[in-house]
CSV table of C-alpha atoms and ligand atoms in Angstrom, one decimal:
chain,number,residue,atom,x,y,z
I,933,UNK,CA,-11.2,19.1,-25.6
I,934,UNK,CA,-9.0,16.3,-27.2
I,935,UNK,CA,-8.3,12.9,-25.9
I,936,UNK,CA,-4.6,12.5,-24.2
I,937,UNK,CA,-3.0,9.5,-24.1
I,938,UNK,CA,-0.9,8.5,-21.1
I,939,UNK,CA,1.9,6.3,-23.0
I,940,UNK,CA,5.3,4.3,-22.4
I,941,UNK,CA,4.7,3.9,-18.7
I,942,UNK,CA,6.9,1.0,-17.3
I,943,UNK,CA,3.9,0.1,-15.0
I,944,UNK,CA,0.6,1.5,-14.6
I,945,UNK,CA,-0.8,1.1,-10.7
I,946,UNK,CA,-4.3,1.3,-11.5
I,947,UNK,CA,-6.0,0.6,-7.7
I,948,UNK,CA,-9.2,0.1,-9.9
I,949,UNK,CA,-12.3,-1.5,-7.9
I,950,UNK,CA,-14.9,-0.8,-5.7
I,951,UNK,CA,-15.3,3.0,-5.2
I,952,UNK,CA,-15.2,3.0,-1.3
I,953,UNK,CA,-12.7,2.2,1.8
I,954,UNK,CA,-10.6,-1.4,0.5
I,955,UNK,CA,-10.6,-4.1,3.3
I,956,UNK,CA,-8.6,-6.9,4.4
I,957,UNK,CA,-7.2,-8.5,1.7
I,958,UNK,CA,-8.9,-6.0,-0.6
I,959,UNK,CA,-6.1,-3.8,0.1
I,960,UNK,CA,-3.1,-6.2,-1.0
I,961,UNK,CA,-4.1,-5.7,-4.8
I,962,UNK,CA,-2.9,-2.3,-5.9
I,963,UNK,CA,-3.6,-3.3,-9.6
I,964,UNK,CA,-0.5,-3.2,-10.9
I,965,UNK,CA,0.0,-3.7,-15.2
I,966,UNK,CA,2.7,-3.1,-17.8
I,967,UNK,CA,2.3,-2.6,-21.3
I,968,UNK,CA,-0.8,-0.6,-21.1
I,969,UNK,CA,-1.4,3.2,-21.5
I,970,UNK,CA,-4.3,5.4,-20.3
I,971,UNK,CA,-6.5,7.5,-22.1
I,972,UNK,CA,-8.2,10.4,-20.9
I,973,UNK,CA,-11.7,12.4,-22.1
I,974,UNK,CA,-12.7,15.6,-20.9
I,975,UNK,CA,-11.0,15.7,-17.6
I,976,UNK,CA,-12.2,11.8,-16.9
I,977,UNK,CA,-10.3,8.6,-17.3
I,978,UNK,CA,-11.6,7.1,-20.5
I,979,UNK,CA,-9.5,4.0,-21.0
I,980,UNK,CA,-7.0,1.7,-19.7
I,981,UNK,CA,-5.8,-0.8,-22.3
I,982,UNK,CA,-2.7,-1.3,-25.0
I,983,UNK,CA,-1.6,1.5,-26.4
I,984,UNK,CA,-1.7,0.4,-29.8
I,985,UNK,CA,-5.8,-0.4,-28.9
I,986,UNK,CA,-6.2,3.4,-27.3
I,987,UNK,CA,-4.4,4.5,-30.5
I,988,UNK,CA,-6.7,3.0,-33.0
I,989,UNK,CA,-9.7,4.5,-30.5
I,990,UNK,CA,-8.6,7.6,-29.7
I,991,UNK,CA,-6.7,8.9,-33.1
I,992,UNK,CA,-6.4,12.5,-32.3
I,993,UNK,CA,-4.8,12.5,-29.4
I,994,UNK,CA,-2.3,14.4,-27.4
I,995,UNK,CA,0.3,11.8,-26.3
I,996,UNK,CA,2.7,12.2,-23.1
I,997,UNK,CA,5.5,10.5,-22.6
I,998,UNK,CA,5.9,8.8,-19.5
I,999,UNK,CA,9.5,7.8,-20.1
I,1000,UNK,CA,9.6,4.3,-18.7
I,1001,UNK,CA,8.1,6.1,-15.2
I,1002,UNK,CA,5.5,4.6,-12.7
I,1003,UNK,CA,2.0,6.3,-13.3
I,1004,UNK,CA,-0.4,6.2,-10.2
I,1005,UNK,CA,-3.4,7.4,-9.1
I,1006,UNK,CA,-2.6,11.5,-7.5
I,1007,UNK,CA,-2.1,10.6,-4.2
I,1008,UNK,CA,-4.3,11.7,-1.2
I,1009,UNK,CA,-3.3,13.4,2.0
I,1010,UNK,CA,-6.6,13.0,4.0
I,1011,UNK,CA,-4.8,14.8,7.2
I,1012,UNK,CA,-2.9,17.9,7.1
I,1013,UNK,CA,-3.0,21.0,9.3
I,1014,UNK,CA,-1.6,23.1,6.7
I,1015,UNK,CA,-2.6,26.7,7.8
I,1016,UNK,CA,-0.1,28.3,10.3
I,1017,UNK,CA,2.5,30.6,10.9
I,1018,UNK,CA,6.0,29.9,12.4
I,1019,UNK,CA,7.8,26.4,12.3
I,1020,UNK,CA,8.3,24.8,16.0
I,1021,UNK,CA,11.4,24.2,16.0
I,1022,UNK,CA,12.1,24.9,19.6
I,1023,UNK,CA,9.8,22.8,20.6
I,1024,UNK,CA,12.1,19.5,18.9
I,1025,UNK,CA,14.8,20.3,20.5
I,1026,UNK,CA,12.8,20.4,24.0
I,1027,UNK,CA,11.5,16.9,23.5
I,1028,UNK,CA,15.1,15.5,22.9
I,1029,UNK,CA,16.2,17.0,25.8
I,1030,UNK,CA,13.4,15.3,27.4
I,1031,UNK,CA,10.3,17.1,27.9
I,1032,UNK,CA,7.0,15.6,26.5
I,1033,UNK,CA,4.7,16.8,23.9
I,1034,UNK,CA,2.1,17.1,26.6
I,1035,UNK,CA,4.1,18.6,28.7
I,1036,UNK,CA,5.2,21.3,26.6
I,1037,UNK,CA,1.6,21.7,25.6
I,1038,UNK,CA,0.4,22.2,29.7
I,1039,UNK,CA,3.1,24.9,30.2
I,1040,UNK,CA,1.4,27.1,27.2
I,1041,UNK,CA,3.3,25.6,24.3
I,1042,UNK,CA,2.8,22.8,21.7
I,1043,UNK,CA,-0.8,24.1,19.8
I,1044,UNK,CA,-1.0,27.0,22.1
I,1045,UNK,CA,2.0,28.4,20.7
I,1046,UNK,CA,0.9,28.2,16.8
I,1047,UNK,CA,-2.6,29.7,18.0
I,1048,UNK,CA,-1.0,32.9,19.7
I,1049,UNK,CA,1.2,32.6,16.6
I,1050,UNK,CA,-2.0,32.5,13.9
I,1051,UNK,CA,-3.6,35.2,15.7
I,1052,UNK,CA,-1.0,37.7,15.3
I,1053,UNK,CA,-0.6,36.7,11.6
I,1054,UNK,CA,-2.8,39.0,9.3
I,1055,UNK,CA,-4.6,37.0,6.1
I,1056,UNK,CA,-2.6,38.0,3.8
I,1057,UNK,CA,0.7,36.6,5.4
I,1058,UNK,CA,-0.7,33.5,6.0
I,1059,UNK,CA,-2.1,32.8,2.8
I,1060,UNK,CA,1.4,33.2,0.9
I,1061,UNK,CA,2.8,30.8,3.6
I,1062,UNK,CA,-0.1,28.1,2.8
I,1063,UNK,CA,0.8,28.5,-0.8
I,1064,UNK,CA,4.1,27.8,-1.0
I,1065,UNK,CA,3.3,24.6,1.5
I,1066,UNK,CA,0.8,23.1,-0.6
I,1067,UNK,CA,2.7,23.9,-3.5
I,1068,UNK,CA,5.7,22.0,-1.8
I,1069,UNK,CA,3.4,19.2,-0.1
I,1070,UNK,CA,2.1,18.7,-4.1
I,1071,UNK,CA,5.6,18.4,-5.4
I,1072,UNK,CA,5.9,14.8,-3.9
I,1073,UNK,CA,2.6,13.6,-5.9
I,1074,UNK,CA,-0.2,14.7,-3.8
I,1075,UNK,CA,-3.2,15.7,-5.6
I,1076,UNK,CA,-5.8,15.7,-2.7
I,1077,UNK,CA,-5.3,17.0,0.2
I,1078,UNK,CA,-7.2,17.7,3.2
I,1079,UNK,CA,-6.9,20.6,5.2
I,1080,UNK,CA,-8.2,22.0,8.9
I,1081,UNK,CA,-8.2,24.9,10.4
I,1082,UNK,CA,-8.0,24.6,14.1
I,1083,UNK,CA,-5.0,27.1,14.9
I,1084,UNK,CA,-7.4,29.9,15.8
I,1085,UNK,CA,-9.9,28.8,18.5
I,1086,UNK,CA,-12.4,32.0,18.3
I,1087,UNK,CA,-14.5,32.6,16.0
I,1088,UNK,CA,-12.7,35.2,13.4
I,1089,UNK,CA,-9.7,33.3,13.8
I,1090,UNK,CA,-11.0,30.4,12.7
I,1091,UNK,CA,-13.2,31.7,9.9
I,1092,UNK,CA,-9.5,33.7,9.2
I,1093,UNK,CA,-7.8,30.0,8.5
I,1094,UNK,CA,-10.7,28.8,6.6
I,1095,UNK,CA,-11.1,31.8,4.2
I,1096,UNK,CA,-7.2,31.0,3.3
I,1097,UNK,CA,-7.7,27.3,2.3
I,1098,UNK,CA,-11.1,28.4,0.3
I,1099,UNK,CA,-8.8,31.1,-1.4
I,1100,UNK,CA,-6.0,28.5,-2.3
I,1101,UNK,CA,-8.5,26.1,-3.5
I,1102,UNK,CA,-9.4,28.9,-6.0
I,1103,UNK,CA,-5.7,29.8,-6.5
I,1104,UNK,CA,-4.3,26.2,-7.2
I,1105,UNK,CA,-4.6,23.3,-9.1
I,1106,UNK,CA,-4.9,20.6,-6.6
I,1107,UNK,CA,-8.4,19.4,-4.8
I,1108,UNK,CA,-8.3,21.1,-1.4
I,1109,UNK,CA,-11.1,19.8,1.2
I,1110,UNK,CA,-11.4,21.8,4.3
I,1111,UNK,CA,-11.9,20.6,7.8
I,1112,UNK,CA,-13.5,22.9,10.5
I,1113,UNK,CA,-11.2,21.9,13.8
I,1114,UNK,CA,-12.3,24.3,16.0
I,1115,UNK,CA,-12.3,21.9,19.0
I,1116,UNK,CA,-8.0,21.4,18.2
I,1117,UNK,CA,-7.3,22.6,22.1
I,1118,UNK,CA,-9.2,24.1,24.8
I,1119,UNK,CA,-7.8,27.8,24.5
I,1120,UNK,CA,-6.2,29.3,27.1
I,1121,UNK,CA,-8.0,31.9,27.7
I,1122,UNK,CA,-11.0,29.2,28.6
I,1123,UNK,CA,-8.7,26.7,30.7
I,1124,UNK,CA,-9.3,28.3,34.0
I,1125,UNK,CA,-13.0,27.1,35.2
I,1126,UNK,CA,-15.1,24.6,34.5
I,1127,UNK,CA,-17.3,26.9,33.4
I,1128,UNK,CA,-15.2,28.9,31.3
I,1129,UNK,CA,-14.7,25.4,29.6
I,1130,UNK,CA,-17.9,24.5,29.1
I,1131,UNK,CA,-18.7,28.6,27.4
I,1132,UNK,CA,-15.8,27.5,24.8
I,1133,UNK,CA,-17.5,23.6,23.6
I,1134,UNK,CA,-20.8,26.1,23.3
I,1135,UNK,CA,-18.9,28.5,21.6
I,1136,UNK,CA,-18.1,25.7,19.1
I,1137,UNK,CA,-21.7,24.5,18.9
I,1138,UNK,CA,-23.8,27.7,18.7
I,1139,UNK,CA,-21.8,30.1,16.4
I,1140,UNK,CA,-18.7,28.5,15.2
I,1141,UNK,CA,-20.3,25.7,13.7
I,1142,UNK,CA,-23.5,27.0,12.2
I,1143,UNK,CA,-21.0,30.4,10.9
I,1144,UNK,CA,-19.1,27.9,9.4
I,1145,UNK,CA,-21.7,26.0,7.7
I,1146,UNK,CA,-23.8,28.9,6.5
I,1147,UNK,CA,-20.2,30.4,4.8
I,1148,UNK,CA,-19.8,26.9,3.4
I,1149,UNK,CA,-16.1,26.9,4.2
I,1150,UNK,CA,-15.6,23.9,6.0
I,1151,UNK,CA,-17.1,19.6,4.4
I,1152,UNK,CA,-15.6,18.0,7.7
I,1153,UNK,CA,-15.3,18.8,11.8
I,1154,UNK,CA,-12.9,17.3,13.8
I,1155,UNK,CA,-12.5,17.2,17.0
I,1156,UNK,CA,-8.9,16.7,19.3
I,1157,UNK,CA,-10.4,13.7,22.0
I,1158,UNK,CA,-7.9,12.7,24.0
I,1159,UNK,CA,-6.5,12.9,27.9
I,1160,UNK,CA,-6.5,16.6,29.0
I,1161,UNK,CA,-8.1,17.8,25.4
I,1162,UNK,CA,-11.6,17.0,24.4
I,1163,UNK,CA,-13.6,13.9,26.4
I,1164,UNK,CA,-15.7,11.3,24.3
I,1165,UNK,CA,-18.5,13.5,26.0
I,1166,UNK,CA,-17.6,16.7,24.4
I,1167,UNK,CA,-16.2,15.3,21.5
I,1168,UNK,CA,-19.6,13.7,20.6
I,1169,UNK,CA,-21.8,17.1,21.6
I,1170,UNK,CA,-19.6,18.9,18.8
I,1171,UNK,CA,-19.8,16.5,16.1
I,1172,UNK,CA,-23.3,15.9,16.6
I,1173,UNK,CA,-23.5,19.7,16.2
I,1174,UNK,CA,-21.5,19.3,13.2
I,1175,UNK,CA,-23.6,16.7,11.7
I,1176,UNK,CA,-27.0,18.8,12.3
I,1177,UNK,CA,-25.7,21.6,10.2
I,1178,UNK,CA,-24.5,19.0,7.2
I,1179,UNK,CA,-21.0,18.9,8.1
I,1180,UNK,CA,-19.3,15.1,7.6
I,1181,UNK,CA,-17.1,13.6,10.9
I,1182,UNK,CA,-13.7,13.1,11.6
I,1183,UNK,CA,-11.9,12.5,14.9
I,1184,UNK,CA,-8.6,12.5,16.2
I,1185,UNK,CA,-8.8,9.2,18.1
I,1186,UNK,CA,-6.7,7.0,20.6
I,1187,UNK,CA,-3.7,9.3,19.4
I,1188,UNK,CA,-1.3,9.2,22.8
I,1189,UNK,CA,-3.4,7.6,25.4
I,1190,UNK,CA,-6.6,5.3,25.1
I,1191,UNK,CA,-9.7,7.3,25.8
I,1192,UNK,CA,-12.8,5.5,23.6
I,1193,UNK,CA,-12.5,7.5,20.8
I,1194,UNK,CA,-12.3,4.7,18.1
I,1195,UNK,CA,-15.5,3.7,19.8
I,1196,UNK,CA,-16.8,7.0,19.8
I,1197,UNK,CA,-15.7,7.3,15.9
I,1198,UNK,CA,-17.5,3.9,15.0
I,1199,UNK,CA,-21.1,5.2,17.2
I,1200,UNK,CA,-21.4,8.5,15.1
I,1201,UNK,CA,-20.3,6.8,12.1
I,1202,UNK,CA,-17.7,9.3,11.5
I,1203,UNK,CA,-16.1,9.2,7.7
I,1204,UNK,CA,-12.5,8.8,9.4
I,1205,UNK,CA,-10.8,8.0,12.8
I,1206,UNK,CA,-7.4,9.4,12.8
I,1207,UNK,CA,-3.8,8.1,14.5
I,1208,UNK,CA,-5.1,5.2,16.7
I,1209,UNK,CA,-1.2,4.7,18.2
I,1210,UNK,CA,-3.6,4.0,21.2
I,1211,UNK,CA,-6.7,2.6,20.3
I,1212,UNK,CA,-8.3,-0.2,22.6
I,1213,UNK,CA,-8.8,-3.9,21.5
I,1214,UNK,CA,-12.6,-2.9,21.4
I,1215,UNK,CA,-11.8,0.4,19.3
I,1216,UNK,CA,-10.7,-2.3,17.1
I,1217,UNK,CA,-13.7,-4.3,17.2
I,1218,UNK,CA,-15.9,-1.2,16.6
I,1219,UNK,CA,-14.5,0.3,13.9
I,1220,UNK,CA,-14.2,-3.6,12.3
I,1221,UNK,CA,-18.1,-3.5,12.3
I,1222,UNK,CA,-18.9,-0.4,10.8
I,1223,UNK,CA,-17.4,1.5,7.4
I,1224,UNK,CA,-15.6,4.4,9.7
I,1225,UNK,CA,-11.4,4.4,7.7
I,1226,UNK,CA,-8.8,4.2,10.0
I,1227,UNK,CA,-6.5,6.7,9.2
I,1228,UNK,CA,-2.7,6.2,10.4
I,1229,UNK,CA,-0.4,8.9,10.3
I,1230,UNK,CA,3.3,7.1,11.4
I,1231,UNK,CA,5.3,10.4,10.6
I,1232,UNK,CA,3.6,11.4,14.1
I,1233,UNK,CA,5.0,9.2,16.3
I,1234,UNK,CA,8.4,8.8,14.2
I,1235,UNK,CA,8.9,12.7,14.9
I,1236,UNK,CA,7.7,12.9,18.6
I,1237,UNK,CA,10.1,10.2,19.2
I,1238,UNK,CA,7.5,7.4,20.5
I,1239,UNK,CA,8.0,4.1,20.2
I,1240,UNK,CA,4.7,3.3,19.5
I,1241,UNK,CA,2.9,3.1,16.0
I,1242,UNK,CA,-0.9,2.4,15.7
I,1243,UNK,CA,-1.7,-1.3,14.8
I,1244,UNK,CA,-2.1,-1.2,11.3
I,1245,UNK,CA,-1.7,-5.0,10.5
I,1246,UNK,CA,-4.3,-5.7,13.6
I,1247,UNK,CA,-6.7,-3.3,12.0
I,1248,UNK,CA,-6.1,-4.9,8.3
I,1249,UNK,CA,-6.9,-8.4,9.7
I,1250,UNK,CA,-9.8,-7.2,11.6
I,1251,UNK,CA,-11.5,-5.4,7.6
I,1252,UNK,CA,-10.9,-2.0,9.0
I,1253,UNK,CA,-9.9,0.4,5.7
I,1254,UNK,CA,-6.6,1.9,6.2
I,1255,UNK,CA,-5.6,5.1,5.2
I,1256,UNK,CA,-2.1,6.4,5.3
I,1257,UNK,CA,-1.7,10.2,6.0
I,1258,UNK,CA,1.0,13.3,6.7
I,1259,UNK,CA,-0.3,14.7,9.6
I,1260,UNK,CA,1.2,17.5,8.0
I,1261,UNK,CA,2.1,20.5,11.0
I,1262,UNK,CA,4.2,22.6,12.7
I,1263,UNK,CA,4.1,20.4,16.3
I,1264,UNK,CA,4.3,16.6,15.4
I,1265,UNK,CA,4.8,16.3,12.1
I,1266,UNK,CA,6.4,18.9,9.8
I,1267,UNK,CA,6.3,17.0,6.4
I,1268,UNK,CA,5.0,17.3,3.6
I,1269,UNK,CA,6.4,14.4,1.6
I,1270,UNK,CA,3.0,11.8,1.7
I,1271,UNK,CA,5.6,9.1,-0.3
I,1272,UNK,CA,7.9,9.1,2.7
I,1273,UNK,CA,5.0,8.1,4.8
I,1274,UNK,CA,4.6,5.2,2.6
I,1275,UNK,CA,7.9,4.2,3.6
I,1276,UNK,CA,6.9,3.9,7.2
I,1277,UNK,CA,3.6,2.3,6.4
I,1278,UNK,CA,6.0,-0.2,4.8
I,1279,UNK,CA,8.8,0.0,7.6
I,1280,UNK,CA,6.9,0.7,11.0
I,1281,UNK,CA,3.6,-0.3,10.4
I,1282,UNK,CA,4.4,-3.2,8.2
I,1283,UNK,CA,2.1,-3.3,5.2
I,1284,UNK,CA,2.8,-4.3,1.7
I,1285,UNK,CA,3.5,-1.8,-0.4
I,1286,UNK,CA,0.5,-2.4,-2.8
I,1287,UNK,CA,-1.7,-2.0,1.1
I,1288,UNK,CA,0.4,1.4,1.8
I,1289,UNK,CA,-0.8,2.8,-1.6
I,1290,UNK,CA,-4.1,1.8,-1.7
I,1291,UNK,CA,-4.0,3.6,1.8
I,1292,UNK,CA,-3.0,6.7,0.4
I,1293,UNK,CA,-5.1,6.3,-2.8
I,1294,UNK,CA,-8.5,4.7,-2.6
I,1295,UNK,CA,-8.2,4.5,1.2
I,1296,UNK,CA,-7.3,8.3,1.5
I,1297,UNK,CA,-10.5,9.4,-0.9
I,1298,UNK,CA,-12.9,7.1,1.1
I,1299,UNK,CA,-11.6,9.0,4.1
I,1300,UNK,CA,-12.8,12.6,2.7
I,1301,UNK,CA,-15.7,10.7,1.1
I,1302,UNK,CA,-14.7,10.6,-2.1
I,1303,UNK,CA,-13.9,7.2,-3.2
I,1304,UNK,CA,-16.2,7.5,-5.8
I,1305,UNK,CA,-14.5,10.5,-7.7
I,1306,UNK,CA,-10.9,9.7,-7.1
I,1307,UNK,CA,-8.2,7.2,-6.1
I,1308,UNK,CA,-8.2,5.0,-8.7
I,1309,UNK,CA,-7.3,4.8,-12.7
I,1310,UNK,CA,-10.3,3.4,-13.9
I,1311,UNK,CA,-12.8,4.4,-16.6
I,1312,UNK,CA,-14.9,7.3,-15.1
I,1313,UNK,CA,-12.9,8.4,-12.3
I,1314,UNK,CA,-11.4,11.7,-12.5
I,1315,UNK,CA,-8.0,11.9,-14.4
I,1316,UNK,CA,-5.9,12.6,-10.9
I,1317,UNK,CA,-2.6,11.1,-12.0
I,1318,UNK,CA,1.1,11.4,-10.6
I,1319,UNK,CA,4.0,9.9,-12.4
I,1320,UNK,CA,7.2,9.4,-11.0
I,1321,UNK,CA,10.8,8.7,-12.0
I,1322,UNK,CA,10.6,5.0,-10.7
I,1323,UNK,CA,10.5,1.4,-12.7
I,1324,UNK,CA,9.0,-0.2,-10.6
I,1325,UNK,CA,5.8,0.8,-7.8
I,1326,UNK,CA,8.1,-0.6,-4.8
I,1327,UNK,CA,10.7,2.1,-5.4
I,1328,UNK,CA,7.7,4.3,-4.1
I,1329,UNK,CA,8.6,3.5,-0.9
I,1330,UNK,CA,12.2,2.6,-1.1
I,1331,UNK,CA,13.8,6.0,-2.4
I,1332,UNK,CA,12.8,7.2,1.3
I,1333,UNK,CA,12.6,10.8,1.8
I,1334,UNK,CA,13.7,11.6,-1.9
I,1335,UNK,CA,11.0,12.6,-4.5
I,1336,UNK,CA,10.7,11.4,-7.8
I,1337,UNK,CA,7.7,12.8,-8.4
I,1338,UNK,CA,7.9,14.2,-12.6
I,1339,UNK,CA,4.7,15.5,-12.4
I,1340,UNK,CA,1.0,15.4,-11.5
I,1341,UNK,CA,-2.6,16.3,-13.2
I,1342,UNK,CA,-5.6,17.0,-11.6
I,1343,UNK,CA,-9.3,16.3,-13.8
I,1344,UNK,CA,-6.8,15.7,-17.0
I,1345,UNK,CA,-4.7,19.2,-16.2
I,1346,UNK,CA,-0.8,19.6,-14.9
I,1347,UNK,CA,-1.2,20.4,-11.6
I,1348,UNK,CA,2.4,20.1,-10.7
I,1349,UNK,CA,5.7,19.6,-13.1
I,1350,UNK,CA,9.7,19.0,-11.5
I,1351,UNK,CA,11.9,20.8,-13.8
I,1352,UNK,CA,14.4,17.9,-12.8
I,1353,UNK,CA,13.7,15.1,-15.7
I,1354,UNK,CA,13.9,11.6,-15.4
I,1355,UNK,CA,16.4,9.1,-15.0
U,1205,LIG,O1,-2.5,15.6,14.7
U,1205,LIG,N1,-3.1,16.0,17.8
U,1205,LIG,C1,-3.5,17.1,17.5
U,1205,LIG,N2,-3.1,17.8,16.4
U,1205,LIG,C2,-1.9,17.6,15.7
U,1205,LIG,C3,-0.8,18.3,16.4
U,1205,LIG,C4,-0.9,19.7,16.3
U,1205,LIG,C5,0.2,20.5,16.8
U,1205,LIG,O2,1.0,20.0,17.7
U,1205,LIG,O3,0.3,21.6,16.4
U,1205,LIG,C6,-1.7,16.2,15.4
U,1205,LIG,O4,-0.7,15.5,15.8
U,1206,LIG,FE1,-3.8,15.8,13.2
């Protein structure tokens, strides 16, 4: 395969350093250069220097024309529940006239509502829907994306949701990394004892994990911990499960109220802790210590209408690697658009813009443990690349809810192209 040669880029934001989770003030360089190009061997970055210099060293190759655009490394969406049925609409419209997201959830809606909805929904008819979603979530630059399952709570169900994301992996262009959530609710039909609770977390831990893992459909488990979902106690039985058959660790942690699980994240030395609106001052601490990434996912509490956002500068000063995130899902957070979320890492969470794309760059690979693959445009990482119709990396952010997104490759390929042009 012949060399491209990434040219006539206004800026190149190359996040190039260490191949794991930035820290502190780590994360306020985003590598930002002008008047370079990048050249790009056999799916791999090669190069970043003048073009003139990647010219003389790379003579045969295939130029593209950045037209003046801003040329960063794919971005990563280290949280999304992307496989389910029908939209939640309803449920939006209940919360603004008042009802809570918990309270929608304890009178059989919320996640309930998508599970009844994902096990009427035959395999075929979910599929199409995931590919049109991922399609659209890659639109806006994504190139990594994370996906869970967590919508079926039984065993076929769940294996259903997972066979789907292995069969778009196959079918698209972009990295897909699937997350076995089994442990997303406490079904319904296993609410009513004690007993019939504790069946469902061995469910989890005798067949649904070790089914998982033998099928090899799932690199991550997560578990739900919070008030009136999973304790820290049952939270830790199932990822410890998950760990003994090879799966990594993530956790959805502190998310509404405070209930240890940044603590519990930091003990089992879980890859990620996710949301964190509510962790403690000691989740803080713990996490600090250890090299768990704290991944914050503001379009959550923007859509449920909270006022509270996790503590992202708190966690930067402490050397706790932020990630940014979508959340992407039908209940709390129905986007797909990860560069919007860099505009509330900027507006609500307050980070620099360079910290709000190393979040969703570098950051977001360490959080699916691949920081040493992707994330960043330096030699020997994998060409992941998004270019967009910006001058200048702060418009990123600015342009909020627009895309400028031209196009993205994925190991050197075009994984996604707007038929819009530049500007
Ligand atoms: O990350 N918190 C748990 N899971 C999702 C919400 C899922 C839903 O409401 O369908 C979240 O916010
Ligand atoms: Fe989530």
């Amino acid at each position: 395969m012949s060399a491209l040669l990434f040219v006539n880029a206004e800026q190149v934001v190359t996040c190039a350093g260490a191949g794991r989770g930035r820290r502190g003030v780590e994360m306020a360089d985003a590598g930002v250069r002008s008047g370079v190009g990048v050249a790009v061997t056999s799916g791999a970055i090669a190069a970043v220097d003048s073009v003139a210099e990647l010219r003389g060293r790379f003579p045969d190759a295939r130029e593209i024309d950045c037209g003046r655009g801003v040329l960063t490394p794919g971005l990563v969406d280290s949280h999304t529940h992307g496989v389910f049925g029908r939209p939640r609409a309803d449920e939006q419209e209940m919360r603004a006239a008042g009802l809570d997201y918990m309270e929608i959830a304890r009178r059989g809606g919320g996640i309930h509502a998508s599970v009844r909805d994902l096990r009427a929904t035959d395999e075929e008819r979910l599929f199409a829907l995931t590919l049109v979603r991922l399609r659209r979530l890659a639109s806006y630059g994504t190139t990594t994306v994370e996906v869970k399952s967590g919508y079926g709570l039984t065993l076929d169900d769940e294996l259903k949701a997972l066979r789907v994301i292995a069969r778009a992996a196959r079918e698209l262009p972009l990295r897909l990394v699937p997350t076995f959530l089994g442990a997303h609710e406490i079904p319904l039909e296993h609410r009513e004892s004690a007993a019939s609770r504790r069946a469902y977390v061995e469910l989890i831990v005798n067949e649904m994990i070790p089914a998982v893992a033998a099928a090899r459909l799932a690199t991550f488990a997560d578990v739900f911990c919070e008030t009136g979902v999973y304790t820290v106690e049952e939270s830790r039985t199932i990822l410890d499960a998950a760990r003994g058959s090879g799966l990594g660790l993530k956790l959805h942690a502190d998310e509404l109220t405070s209930s240890g699980g940044a603590e519990l994240a930091a003990s089992i030395r879980a890859t990620s802790a996710d949301h964190l609106a509510a962790v403690s001052d000691a989740g803080i601490a713990a996490l600090a210590a250890g090299s768990t990434v704290a991944t914050l996912l503001p379009g959550t509490m923007l859509f449920l209408g909270k006022p509270k956002q996790a503590p992202a500068r708190r966690f930067i000063e402490a050397g706790v690697p932020v990630a940014l995130a979508t959340d992407f899902n039908p209940g709390t957070s129905p986007t797909q658009n990860l560069a919007l979320i860099l505009t509330l890492g900027v507006s609500q969470l307050r980070l620099s813009v360079s910290e709000a794309v190393v979040a969703a760059t570098v950051n977001g690979a360490a959080a699916l443990g691949l920081a040493g693959e992707i994330g960043q445009i330096a030699p020997g990482y994998s060409a992941d690349l998004a270019l967009f119709d910006i001058r200048d990396v702060r418009e990123l952010p600015y342009w909020y809810g627009d895309n400028r997104c031209v196009a993205t490759f994925v190991r050197g390929k075009p994984c996604y192209t707007s038929n819009l042009g530049v500007s």
